[in-house]
Coordinates of C-alpha atoms in Angstrom, one line a residue:
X981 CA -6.0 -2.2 -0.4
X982 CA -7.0 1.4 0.6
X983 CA -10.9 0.8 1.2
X984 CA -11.5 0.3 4.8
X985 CA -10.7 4.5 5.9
X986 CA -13.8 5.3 5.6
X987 CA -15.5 7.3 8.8
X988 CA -13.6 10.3 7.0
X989 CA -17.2 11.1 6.7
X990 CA -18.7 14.5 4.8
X991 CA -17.7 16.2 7.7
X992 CA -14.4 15.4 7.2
X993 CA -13.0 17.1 4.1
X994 CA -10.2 15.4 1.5
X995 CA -6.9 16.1 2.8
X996 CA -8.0 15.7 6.4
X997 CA -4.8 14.1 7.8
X998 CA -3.1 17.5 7.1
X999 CA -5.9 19.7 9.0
X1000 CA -5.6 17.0 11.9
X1001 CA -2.3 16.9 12.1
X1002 CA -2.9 21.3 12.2
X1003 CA -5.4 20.6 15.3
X1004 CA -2.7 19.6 17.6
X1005 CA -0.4 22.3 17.1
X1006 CA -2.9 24.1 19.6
X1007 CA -2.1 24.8 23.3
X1008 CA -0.5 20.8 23.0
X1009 CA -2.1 18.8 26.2
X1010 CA -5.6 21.3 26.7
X1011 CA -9.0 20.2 25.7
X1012 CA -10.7 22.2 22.8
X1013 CA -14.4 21.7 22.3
X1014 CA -15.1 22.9 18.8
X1015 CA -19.1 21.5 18.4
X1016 CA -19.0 17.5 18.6
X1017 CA -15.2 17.6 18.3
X1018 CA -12.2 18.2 21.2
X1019 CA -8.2 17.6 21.5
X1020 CA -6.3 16.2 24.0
X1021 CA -2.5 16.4 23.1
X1022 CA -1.8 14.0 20.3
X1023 CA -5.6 12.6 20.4
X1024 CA -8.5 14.4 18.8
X1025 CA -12.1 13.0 18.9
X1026 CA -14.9 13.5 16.9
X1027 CA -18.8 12.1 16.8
X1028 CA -20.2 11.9 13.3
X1029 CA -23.4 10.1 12.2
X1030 CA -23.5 8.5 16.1
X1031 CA -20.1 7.2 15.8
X1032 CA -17.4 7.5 18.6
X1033 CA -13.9 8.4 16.3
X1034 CA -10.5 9.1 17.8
X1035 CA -7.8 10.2 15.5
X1036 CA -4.2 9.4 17.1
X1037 CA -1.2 11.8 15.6
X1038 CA 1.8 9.8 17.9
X1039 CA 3.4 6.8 17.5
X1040 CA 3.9 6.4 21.0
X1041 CA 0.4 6.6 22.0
X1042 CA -0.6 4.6 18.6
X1043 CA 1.9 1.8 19.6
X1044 CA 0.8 2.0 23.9
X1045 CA -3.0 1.9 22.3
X1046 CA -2.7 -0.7 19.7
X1047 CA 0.3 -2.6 19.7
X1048 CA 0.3 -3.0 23.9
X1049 CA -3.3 -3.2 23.9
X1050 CA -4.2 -4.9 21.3
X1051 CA -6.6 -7.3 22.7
X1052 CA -9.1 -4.7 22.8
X1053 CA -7.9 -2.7 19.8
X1054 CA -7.9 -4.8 16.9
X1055 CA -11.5 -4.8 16.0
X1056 CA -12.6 -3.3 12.7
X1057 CA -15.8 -1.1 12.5
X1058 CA -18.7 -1.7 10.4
X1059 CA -19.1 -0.5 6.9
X1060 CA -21.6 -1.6 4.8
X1061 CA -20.4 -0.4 1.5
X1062 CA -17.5 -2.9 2.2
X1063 CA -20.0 -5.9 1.7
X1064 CA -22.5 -4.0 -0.9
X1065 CA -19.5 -4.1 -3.2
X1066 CA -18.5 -8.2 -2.9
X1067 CA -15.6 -7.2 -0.2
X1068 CA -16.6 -8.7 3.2
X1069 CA -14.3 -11.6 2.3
X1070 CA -11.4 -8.9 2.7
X1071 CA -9.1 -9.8 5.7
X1072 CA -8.0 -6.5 6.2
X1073 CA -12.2 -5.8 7.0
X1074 CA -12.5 -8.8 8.8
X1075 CA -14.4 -8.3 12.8
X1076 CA -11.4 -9.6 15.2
X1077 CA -12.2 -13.2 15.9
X1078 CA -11.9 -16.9 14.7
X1079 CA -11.7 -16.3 11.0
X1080 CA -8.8 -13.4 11.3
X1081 CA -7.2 -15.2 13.6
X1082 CA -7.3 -18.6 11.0
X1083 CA -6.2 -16.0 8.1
X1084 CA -3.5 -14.9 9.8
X1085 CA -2.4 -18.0 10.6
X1086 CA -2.4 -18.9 6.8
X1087 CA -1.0 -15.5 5.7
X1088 CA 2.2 -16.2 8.3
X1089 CA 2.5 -19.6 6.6
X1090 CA 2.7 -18.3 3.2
X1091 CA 3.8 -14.3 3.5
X1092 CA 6.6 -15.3 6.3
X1093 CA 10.0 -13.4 5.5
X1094 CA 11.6 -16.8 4.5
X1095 CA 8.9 -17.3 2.0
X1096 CA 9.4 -13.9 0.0
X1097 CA 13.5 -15.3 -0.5
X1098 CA 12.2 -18.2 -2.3
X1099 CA 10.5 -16.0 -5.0
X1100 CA 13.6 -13.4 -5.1
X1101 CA 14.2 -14.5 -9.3
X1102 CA 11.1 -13.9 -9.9
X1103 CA 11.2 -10.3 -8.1
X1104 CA 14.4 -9.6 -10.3
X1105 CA 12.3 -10.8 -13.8
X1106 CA 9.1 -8.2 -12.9
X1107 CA 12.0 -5.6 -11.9
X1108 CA 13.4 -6.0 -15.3
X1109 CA 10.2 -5.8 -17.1
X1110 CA 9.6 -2.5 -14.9
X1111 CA 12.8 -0.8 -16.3
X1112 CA 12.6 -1.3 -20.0
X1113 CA 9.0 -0.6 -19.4
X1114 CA 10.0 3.0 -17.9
X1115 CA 12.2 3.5 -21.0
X1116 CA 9.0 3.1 -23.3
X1117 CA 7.4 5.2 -21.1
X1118 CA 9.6 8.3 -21.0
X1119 CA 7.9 11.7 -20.8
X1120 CA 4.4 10.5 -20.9
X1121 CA 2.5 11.1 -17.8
X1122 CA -0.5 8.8 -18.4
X1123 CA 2.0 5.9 -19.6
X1124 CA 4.1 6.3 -16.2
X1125 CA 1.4 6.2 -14.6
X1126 CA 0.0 3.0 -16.6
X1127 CA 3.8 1.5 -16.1
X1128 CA 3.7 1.8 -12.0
X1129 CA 0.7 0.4 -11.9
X1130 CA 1.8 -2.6 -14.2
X1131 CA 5.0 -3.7 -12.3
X1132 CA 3.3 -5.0 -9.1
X1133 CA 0.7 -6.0 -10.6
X1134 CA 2.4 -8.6 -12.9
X1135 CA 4.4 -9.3 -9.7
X1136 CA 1.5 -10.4 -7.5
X1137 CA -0.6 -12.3 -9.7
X1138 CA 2.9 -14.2 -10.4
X1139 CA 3.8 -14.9 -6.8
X1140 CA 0.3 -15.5 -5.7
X1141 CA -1.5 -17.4 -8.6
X1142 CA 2.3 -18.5 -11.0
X1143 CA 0.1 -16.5 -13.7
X1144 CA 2.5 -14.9 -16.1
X1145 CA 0.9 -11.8 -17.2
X1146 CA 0.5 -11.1 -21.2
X1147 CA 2.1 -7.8 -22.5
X1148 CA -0.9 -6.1 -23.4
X1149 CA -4.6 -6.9 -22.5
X1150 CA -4.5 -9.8 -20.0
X1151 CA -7.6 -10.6 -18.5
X1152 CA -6.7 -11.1 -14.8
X1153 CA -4.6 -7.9 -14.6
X1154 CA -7.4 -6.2 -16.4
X1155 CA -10.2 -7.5 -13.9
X1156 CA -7.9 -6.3 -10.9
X1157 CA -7.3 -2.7 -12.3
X1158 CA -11.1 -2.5 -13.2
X1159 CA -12.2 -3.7 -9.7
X1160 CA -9.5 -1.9 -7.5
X1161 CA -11.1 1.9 -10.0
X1162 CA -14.3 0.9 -8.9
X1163 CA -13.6 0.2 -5.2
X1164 CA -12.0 3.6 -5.2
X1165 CA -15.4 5.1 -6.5
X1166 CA -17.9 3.5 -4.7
X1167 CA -16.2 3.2 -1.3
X1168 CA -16.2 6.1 0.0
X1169 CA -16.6 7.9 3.1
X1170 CA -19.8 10.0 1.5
X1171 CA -21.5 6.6 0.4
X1172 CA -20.7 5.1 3.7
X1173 CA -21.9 7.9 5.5
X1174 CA -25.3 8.1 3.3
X1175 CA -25.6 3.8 3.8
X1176 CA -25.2 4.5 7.6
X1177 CA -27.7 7.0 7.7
X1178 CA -30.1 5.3 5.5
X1179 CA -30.0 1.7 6.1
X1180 CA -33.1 1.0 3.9
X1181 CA -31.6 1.7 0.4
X1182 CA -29.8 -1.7 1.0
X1183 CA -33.1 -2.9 0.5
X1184 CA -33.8 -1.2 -3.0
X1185 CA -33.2 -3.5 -6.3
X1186 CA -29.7 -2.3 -8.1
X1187 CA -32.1 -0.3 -11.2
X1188 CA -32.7 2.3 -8.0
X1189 CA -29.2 3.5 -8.1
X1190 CA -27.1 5.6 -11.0
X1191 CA -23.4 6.6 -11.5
X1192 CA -21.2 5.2 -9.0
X1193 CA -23.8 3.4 -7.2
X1194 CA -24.5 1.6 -10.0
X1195 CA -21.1 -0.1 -10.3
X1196 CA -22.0 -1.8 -6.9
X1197 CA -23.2 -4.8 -8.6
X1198 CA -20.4 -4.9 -10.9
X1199 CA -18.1 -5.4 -7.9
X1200 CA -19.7 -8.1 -7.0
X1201 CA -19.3 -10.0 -9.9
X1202 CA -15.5 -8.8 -10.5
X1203 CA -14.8 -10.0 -6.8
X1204 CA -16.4 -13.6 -7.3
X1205 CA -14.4 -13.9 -10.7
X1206 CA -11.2 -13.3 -9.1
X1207 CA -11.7 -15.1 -6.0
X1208 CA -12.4 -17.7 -8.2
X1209 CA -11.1 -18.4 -11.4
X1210 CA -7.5 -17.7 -11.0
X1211 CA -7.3 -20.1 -7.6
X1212 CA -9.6 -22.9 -9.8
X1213 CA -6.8 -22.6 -12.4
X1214 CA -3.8 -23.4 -10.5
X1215 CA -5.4 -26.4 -8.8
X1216 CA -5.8 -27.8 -12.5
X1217 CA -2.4 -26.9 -13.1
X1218 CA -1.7 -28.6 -10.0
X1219 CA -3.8 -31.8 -11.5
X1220 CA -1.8 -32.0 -14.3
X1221 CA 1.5 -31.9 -13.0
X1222 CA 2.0 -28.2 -14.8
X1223 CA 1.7 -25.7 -12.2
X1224 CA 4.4 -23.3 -11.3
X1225 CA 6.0 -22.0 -7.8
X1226 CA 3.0 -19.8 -6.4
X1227 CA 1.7 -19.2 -2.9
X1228 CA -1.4 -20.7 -3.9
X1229 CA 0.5 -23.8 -5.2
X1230 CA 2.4 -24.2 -1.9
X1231 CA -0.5 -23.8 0.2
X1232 CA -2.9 -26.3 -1.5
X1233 CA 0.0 -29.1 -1.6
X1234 CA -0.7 -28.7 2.4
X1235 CA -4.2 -27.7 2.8
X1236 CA -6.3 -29.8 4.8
X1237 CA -10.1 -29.1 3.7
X1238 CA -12.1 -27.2 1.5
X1239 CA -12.9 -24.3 4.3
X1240 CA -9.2 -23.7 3.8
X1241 CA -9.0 -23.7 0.4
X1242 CA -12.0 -20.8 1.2
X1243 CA -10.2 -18.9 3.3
X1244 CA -7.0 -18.8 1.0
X1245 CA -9.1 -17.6 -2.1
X1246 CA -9.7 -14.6 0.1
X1247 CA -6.2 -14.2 1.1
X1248 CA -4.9 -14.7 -2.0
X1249 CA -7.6 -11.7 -3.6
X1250 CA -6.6 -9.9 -0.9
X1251 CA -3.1 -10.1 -0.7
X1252 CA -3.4 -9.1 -5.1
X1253 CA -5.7 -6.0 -4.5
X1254 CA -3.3 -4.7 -1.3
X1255 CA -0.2 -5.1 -2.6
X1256 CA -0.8 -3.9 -6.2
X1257 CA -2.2 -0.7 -5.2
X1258 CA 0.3 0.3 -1.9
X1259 CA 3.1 -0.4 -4.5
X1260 CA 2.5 1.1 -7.2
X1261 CA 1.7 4.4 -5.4
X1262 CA 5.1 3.9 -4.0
X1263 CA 7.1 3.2 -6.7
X1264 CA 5.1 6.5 -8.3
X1265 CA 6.5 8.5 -5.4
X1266 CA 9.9 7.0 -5.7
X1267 CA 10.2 8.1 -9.2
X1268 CA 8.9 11.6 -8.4
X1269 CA 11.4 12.1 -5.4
X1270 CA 14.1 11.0 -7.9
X1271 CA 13.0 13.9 -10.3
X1272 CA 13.1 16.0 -7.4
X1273 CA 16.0 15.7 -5.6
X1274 CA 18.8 14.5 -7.7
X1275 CA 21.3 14.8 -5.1
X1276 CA 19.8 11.5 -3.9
X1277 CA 19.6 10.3 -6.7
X1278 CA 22.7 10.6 -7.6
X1279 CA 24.1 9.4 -4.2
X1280 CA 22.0 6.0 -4.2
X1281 CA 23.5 5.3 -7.6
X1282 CA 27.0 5.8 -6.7
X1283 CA 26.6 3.4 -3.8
X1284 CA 24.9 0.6 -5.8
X1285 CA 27.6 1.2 -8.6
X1286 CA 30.1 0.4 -5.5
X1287 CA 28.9 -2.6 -4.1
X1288 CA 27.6 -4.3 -7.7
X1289 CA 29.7 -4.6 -10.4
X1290 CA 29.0 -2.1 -13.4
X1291 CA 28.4 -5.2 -15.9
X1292 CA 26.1 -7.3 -13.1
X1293 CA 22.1 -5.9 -12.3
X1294 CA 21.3 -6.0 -8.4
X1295 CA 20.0 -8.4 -6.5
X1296 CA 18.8 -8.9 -2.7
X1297 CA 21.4 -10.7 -2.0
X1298 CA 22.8 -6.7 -2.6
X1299 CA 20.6 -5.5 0.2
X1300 CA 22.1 -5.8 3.4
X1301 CA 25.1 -4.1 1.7
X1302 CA 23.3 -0.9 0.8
X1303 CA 22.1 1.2 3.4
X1304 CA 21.5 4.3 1.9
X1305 CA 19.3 2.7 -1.0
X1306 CA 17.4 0.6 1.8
X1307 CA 17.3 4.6 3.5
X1308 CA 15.9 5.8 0.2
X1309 CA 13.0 3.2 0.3
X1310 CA 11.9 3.8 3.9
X1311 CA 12.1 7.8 2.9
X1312 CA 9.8 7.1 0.2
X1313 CA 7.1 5.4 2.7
X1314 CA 7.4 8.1 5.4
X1315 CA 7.4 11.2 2.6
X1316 CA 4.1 10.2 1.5
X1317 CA 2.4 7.4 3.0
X1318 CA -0.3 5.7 0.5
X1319 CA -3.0 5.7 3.4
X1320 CA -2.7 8.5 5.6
X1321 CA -4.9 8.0 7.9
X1322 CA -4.4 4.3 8.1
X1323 CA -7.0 1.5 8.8
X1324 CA -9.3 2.1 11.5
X1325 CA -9.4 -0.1 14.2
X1326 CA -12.1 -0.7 16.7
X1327 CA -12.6 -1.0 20.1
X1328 CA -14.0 -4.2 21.7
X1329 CA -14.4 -3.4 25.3
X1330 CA -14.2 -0.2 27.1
X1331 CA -11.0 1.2 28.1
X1332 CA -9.1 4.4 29.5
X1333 CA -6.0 6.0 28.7
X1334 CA -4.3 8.6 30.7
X1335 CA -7.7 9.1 32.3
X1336 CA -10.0 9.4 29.3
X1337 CA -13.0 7.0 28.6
X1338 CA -13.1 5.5 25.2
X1339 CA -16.5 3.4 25.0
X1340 CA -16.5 0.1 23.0
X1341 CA -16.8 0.3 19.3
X1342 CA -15.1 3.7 19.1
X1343 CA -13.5 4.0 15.7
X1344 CA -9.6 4.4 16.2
X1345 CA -7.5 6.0 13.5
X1346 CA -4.0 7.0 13.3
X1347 CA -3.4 9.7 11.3
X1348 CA 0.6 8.4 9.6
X1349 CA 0.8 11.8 8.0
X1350 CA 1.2 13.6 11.3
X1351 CA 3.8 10.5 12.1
X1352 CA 5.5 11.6 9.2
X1353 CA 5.6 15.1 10.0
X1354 CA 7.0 14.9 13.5
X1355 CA 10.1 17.3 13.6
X1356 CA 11.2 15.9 16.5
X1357 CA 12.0 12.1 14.8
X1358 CA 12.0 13.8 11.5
X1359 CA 13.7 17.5 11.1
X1360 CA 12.6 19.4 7.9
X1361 CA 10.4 16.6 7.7
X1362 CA 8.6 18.2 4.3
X1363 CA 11.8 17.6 2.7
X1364 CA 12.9 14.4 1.2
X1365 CA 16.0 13.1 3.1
X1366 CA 17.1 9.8 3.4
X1367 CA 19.0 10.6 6.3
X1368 CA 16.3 11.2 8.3
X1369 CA 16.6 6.7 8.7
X1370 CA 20.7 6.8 9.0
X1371 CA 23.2 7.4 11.8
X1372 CA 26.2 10.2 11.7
X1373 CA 28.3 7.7 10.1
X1374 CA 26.1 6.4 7.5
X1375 CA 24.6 3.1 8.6
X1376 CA 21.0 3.0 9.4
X1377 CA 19.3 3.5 12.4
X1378 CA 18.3 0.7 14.6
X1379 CA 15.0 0.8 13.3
X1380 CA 13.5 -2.9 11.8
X1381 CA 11.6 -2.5 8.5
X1382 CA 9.0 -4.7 9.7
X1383 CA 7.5 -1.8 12.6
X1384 CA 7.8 0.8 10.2
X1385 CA 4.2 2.8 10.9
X1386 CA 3.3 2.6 7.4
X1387 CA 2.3 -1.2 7.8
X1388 CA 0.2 -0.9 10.5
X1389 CA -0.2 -1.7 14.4
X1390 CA -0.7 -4.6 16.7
X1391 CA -2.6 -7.6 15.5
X1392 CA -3.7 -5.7 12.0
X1393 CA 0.1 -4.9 11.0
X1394 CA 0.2 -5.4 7.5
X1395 CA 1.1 -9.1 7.4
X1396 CA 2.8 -9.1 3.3
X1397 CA 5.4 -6.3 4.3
X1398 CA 8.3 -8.8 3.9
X1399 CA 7.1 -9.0 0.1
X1400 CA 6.2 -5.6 -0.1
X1401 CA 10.0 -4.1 1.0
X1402 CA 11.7 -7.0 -1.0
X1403 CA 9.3 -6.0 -4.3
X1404 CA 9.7 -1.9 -3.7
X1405 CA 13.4 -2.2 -2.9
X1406 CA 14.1 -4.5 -5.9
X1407 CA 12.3 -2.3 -8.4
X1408 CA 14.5 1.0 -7.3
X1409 CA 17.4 -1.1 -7.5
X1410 CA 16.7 -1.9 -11.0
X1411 CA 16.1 1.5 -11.5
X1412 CA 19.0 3.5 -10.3
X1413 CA 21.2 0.7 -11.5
X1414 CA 19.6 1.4 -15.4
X1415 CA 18.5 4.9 -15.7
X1416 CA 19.2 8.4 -14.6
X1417 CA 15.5 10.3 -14.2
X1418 CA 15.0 13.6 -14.8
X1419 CA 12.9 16.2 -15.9
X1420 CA 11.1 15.9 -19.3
X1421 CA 11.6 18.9 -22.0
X1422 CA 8.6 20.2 -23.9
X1423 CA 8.0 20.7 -28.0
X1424 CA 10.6 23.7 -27.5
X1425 CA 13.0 22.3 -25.3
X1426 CA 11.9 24.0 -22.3
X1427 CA 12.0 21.6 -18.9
X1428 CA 8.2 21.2 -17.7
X1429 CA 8.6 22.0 -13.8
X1430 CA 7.4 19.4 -11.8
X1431 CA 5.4 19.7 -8.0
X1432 CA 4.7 17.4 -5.6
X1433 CA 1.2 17.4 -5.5
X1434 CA -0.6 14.0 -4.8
X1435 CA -4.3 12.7 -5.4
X1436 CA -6.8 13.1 -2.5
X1437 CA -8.8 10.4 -1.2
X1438 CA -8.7 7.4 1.3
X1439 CA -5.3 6.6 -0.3
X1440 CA -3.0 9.2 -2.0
X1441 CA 0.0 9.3 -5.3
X1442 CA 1.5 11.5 -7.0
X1443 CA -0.8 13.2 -9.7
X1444 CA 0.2 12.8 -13.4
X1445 CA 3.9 13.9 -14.0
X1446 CA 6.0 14.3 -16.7
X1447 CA 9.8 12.7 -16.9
X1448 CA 12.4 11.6 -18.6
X1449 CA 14.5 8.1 -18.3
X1450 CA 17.7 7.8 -19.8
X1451 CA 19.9 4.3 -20.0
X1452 CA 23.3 5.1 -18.6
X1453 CA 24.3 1.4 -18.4
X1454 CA 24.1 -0.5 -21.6
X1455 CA 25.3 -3.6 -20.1
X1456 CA 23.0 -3.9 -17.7
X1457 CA 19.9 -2.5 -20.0
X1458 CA 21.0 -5.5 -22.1
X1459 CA 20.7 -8.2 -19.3
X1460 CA 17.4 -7.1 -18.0
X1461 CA 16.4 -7.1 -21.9
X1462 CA 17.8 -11.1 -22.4
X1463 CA 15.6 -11.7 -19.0
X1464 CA 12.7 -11.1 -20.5
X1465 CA 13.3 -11.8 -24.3
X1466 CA 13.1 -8.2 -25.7
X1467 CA 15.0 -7.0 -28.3

């Protein structure tokens, strides 16, 4: 879930991972004193409000920092908007210690890459769903929109919780969507910055505070209902002999006391509120690339028609066998990665790097768009190119999804990127394998032009966007329809 990047304080303006990523095209390796604020290379530190923050725009030095030092690196810093709004029991804002390190533990045990193959049917159902759900959705920007935002969302609460989402209105998938809008209001790197300034209007009763400040208490109450009810349900399902496959089935059939059964209410909440968001904003940028650059398009369709048979819809059993589709998917994470500036990480102890001092508790942030925009590893990295990931001959590069930047360094790497990859790769497969995409016409005929231009904020998709869908395989259309009993 994108609400932890949140020292991009008022001093820092939206869009801030392009101007940092700007800063280091500057006399590359010289210091630059610009007020509290100075460069080193690929390393740029700031003070705001007090706060020691360096932004990192290399890998290399973002792995040497917090993969090979992570001892000292994986800290988080303190934001109190995070626990005004019900979120402290987050694992991705959890202080290093004890309880992360018992989280983690439980997240390997249920998120491990062997656990994702056992839900791979269940993948292919929410795929389905996702396709004839597109097809309703043609040339409607808010509906698209609507329809990303469905798919992983159906998907998660059914791997996590075995709750099978209702068409229209159901209450879970409504609570999520509600909390995740207001999370994205009131955790922001304005209120944090005024909370951090002002610690005393903590103090003030909630009838102080209007507009988005307001909604505080409302989180609170959203994040106790979902931590709550959903995981209550499955263990009376699990009572009565009636509860399905989930990751909250499979860990209470083991768990050994009621702190764990804590701890995996937060994971699971977590685990929903991450993944739903992350993936939706990627399946949104999928779709737009496709729109974009039909070449690709075209080209990961004519593979997938090559390994699967035209009458049979992919699976990920497929995967291994489709490199420039698996290409396509990592394309779409380093084109436009959901959180550009990442999750901060904090310091623990003091350290040095290349003869710097960076004090404990200094905020450290890597900025994934400048990642993204390295020429070097990426030429014409601005355009979309999925063989920026493959070798001259077409396989891909020796390059395991599980380090891919966009999930994260060290001990704070996104531990549910097995699910995420097998849930994104599985939707665009359904996809491609169903429709062709395309731009939508207006009243007269005329095709509405279509930018990439993305949201600003702590995490970033595409803004609303007309297209069209088009079935191209009937057989196929009509075994994803039988999957999930529509007519």
């Amino acid at each position: 879930m994108s609400t932890l990047c949140l020292y991009r304080l008022a001093l820092i303006p939206y869009h801030s991972w392009v101007t940092h990523s700007n800063w280091t095209l500057h006399d590359l390796g010289s210091h630059i004193l610009r007020g509290e604020r100075y460069m080193v290379g690929n390393i740029i530190y700031t003070r705001q409000l007090g706060i020691d923050i360096i932004i990192i725009n290399s890998e290399t030095i973002a792995r040497e920092l917090l993969n090979k030092r992570s001892a000292i690196y994986s800290d988080r810093p303190v934001i109190r908007t995070n626990e005004l709004a019900g979120m402290a029991f987050n694992t991705a804002l959890l202080p290093y210690g004890e309880t992360l390190q018992r989280h983690r533990t439980i997240y390997h045990q249920v998120l491990r890459a062997e656990a994702s193959a056992s839900y791979h049917e269940m993948y292919t159902r929410q795929a389905s769903e996702l396709v004839i759900d597109l097809l309703d959705a043609s040339a409607d920007p808010h509906n698209l929109t609507h329809t990303c935002d469905r798919y992983p969302a159906c998907l998660i609460t059914a791997v996590t919780y075995g709750h099978i989402a209702r068409r229209d209105g159901d209450p879970v998938l409504g609570r999520l969507h509600e909390l995740a809008n207001i999370i994205n209001r009131v955790i922001t790197a304005e209120k944090a910055a005024l909370f951090t300034a002002f610690p005393f209007l903590e103090k003030l009763p909630a009838w102080c505070f209007s507009g988005d400040y307001a909604l505080l208490e409302r989180s609170r109450e959203l994040c106790q209902q979902l931590l709550n009810e959903p995981f209550n349900e499955v263990k009376e399902q699990m009572a009565a002999g009636t509860a399905s496959q989930s990751l909250v089935a499979d860990f209470l059939s083991q768990a050994d006391d009621d702190a764990d059964e804590h701890m995996m209410k937060a994971i699971a909440l977590t685990a929903s509120l991450a993944g739903s968001e992350s993936t939706a904003a990627t399946i949104h940028t999928f779709i737009l690339a496709m729109v974009l650059y039909p070449d690709v398009q075209a080209r990961a369709r004519a593979e997938l028609n090559q390994v699967v048979k035209h009458d049979k819809i992919p699976s990920l059993h497929d995967r291994d066998s489709l490199p420039y589709l698996e290409a396509v998917l990592r394309e779409v994470l380093r084109w436009s990665p959901v959180v550009p500036l990442g999750l901060p990480h904090a310091t623990s102890e003091d350290d040095v790097y290349d003869g710097y001092f960076i004090p404990k508790g200094t905020v450290i942030m890597v900025n994934q768009w400048a990642l993204s925009r390295d020429e070097d590893e990426f030429p014409d990295a601005s355009r979309f190119d999925p063989n920026h990931h493959l070798t001259v001959d077409g396989q891909l590069k020796d390059r395991h999804t599980g380090n891919l930047f966009v999930f994260g360094f060290g001990r704070r790497i996104c531990p549910g990127r097995w699910f995420a990859m097998d849930a994104l790769w599985i939707g665009m497969a359904a996809i491609l394998s169903v429709l062709r995409i395309d731009h939508a016409g207006d009243l007269n005929g005329k095709r509405i032009e279509v930018r990439p231009e993305f949201t600003a904020g702590v995490s970033v998709r595409p803004q609303d966007f007309a297209c069209s869908f088009e079935s191209i395989n009937a057989a196929r259309e009509g075994q994803l329809r039988a999957m999930i009993n529509l007519k």
